[in-house]
Coordinates of C-alpha atoms in Angstrom, one line a residue:
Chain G
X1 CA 50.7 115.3 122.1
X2 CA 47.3 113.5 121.3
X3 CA 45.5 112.0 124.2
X4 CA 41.8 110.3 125.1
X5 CA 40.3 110.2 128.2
X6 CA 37.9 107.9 128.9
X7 CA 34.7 106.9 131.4
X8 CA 36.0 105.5 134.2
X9 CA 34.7 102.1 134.8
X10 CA 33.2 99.2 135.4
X11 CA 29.9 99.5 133.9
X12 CA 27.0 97.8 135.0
X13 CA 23.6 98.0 133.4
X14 CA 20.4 96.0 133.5
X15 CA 19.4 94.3 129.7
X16 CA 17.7 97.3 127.8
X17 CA 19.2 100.1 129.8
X18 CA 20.5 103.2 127.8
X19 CA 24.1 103.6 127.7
X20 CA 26.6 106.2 127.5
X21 CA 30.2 105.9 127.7
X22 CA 31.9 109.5 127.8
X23 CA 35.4 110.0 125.8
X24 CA 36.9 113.5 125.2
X25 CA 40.4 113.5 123.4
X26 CA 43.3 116.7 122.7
X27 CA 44.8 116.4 119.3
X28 CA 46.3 119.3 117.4
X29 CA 44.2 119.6 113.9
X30 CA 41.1 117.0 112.8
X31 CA 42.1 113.6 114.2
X32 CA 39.5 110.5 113.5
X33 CA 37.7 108.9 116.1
X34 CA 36.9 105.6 117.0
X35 CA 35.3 103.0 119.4
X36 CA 36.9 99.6 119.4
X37 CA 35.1 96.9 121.3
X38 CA 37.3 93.8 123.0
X39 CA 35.1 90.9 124.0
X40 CA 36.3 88.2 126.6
X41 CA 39.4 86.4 125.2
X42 CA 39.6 88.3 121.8
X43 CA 41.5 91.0 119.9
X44 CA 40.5 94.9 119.3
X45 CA 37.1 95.0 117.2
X46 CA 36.3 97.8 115.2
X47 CA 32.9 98.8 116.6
X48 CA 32.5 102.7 114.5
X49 CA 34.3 105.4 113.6
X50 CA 33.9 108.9 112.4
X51 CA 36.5 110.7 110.6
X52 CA 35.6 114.9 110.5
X53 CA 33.5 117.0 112.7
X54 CA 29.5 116.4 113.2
X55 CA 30.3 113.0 111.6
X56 CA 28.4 110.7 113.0
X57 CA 29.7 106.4 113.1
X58 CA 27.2 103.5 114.1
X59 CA 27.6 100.1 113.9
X60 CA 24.9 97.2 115.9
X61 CA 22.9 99.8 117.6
X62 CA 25.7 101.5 118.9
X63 CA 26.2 105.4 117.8
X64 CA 29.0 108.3 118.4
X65 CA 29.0 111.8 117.2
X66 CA 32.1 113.4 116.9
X67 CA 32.0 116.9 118.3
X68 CA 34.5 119.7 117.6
X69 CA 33.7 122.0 119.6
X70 CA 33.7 119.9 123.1
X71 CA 36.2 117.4 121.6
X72 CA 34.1 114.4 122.6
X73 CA 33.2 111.1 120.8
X74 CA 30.0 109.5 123.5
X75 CA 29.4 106.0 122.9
X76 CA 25.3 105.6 122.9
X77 CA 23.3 103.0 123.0
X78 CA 19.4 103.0 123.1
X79 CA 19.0 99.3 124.4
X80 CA 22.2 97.4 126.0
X81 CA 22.2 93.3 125.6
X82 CA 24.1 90.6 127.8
X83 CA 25.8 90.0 124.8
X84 CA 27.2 93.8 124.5
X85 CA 29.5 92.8 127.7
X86 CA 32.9 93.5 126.9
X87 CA 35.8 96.1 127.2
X88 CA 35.1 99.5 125.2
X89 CA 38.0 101.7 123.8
X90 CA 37.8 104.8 122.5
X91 CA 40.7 106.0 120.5
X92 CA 42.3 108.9 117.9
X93 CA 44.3 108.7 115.4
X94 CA 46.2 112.2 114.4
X95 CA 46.1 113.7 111.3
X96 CA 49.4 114.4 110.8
X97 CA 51.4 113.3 107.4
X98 CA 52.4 109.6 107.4
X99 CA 51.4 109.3 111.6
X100 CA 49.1 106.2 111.6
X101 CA 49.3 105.2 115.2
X102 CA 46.3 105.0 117.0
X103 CA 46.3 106.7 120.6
X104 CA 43.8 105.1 122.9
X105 CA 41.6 105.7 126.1
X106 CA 42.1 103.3 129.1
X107 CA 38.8 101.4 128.0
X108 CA 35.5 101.0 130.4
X109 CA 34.4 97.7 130.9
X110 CA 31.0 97.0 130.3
X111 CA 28.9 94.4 132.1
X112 CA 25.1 94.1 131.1
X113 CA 22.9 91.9 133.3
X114 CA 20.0 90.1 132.4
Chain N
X1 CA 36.1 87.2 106.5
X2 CA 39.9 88.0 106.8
X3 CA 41.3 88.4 109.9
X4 CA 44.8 89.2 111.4
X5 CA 46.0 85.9 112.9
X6 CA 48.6 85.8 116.2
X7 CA 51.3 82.8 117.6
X8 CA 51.3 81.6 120.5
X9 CA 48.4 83.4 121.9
X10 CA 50.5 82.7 125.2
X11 CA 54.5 82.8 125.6
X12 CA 56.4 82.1 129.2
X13 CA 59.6 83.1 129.1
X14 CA 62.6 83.7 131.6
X15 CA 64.1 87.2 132.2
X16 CA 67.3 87.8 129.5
X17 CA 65.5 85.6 126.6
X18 CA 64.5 86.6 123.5
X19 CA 61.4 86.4 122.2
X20 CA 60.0 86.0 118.7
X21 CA 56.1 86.8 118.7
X22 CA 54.7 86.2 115.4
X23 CA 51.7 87.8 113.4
X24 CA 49.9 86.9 109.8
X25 CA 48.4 90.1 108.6
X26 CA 45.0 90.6 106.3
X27 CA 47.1 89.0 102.5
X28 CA 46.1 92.9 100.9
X29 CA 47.2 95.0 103.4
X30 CA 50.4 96.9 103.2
X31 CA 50.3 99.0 106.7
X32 CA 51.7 96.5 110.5
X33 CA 51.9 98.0 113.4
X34 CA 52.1 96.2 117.1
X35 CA 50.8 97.5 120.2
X36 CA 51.3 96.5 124.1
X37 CA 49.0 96.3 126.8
X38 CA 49.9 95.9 130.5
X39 CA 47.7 94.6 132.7
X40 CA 45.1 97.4 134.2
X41 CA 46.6 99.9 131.5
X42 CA 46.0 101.5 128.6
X43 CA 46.6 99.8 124.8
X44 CA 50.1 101.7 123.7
X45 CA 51.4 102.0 120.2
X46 CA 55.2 100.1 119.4
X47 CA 55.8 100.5 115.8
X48 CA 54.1 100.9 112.8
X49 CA 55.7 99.6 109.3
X50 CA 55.2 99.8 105.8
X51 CA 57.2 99.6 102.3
X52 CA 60.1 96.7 104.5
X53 CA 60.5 99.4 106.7
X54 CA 59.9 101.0 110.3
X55 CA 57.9 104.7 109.5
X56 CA 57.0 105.4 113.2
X57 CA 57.9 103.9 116.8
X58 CA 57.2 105.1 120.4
X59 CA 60.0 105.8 123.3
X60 CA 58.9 102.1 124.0
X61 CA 60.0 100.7 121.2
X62 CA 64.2 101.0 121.9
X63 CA 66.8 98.4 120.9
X64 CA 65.7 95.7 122.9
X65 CA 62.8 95.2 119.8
X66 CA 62.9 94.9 116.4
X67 CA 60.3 94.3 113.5
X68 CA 60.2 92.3 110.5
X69 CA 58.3 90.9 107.5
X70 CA 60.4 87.8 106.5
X71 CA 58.1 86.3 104.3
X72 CA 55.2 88.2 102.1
X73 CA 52.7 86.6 105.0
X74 CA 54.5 86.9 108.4
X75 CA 54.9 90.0 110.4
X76 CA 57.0 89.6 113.6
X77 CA 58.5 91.6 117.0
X78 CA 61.7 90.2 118.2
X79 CA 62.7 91.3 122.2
X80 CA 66.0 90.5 122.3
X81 CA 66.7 90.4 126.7
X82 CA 63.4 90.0 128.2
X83 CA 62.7 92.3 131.6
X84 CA 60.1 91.9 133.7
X85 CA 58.3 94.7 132.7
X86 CA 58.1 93.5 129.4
X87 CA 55.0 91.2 130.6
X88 CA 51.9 92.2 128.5
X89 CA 49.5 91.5 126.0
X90 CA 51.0 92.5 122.1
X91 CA 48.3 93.3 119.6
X92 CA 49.6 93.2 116.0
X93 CA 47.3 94.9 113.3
X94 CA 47.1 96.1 109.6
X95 CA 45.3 98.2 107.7
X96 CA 45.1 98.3 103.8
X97 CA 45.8 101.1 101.5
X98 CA 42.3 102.1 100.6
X99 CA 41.3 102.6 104.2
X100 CA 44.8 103.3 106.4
X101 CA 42.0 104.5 108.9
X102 CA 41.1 101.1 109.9
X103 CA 43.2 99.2 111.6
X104 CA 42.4 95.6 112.4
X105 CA 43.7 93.9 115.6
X106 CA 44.5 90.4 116.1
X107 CA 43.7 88.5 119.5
X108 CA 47.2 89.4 121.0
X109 CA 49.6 87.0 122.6
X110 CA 49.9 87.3 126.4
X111 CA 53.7 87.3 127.3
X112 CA 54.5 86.3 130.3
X113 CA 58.2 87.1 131.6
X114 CA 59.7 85.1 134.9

């Protein structure tokens, strides 16, 4: 079946540090990716996603290439913001027929210092 | 900007009662699906439904829950006998039918079972 693994975390990085949060994921066929971002106290955020190899989603300075052939979606950022503190999830969802569910990593919490 | 709206954002109940947590979707969008998180683990797919009816569901999702849309707004998961292990957050989402790729979460409600 489909999986994601995920960066362990926490995270913690000093305000305009470069960040990378590793995800790799097994899915059978061209899943899309995504990075969902969960601030303190709120729901799942849409932060990018890239639907079909070399694709490349970005969204508030935040960028992820999806790569085929190592079946990885890195989170990047060039320069991280106390205000970028939050839970990160990286997740797939299968291309398979009607399948819409979204399989998800275990999520690396971020914490950015100023 | 429309958002998926959840009640109550937190629900104590005893072991053995049911539970009705309730969920207003985005007004356009035709795909619902709910999702659990235990504490410390990863965000898991329940059931996904579309058209008045269920068109996936995990090993999770047994008899103990149902779905339904009783109204053209309200979207809602019914536990029937509460367990313990029941305790988590549940994320309801939607997506609409000229991006099923999206999925947009509410804030969850945080069920706590005694």
């Amino acid at each position: 079946g489909n999986s994601v693994t995920q960066m362990e975390g926490p995270v913690t990085l000093s305000e305009e540090a470069f960040l990378t949060i590793n995800c790799t994921y097994t899915a059978t066929g061209y899943p899309s990716l995504f990075w969902y971002v969960q601030y303190p106290g709120e729901g799942l955020q849409l932060l990018l996603k890239a639907t079909k190899a070399d694709d490349k989603g970005s969204n508030k300075g935040f960028e992820a290439t999806y790569r085929k052939e190592t079946t990885s979606f890195h989170l990047e950022k060039g320069s991280v913001q106390v205000s970028d503190s939050a839970v990160y999830f990286c997740a797939l969802r299968g291309f398979s027929g009607s399948a819409r569910q979204l399989t998800f990593g275990s999520g690396t919490q971020l914490t950015v210092l100023p | 900007e429309p958002e998926v709206t959840q009640t109550p954002s937190h629900q104590v109940t005893q072991m053995g009662q049911e539970v009705i947590l309730r969920c207003v979707p985005i007004s356009n969008h035709l795909y619902f699906y709910w999702y659990r998180q235990i504490l410390g683990q990863k965000v898991e797919f329940l059931v996904s439904f579309y058209n008045n009816e269920i068109s996936e569901k995990s090993e999770i999702f047994d008899d103990q829950f149902s779905v339904e849309r009783p109204d053209g707004s309200n979207f809602t998961l019914k536990i029937r006998s509460t367990k313990l292990e029941d305790s988590a957050m549940y994320f309801c989402a939607s997506s609409g039918a000229s991006d099923t790729d999206t999925q947009y979460f509410g804030p969850g409600t945080r069920l706590t079972v005694l």
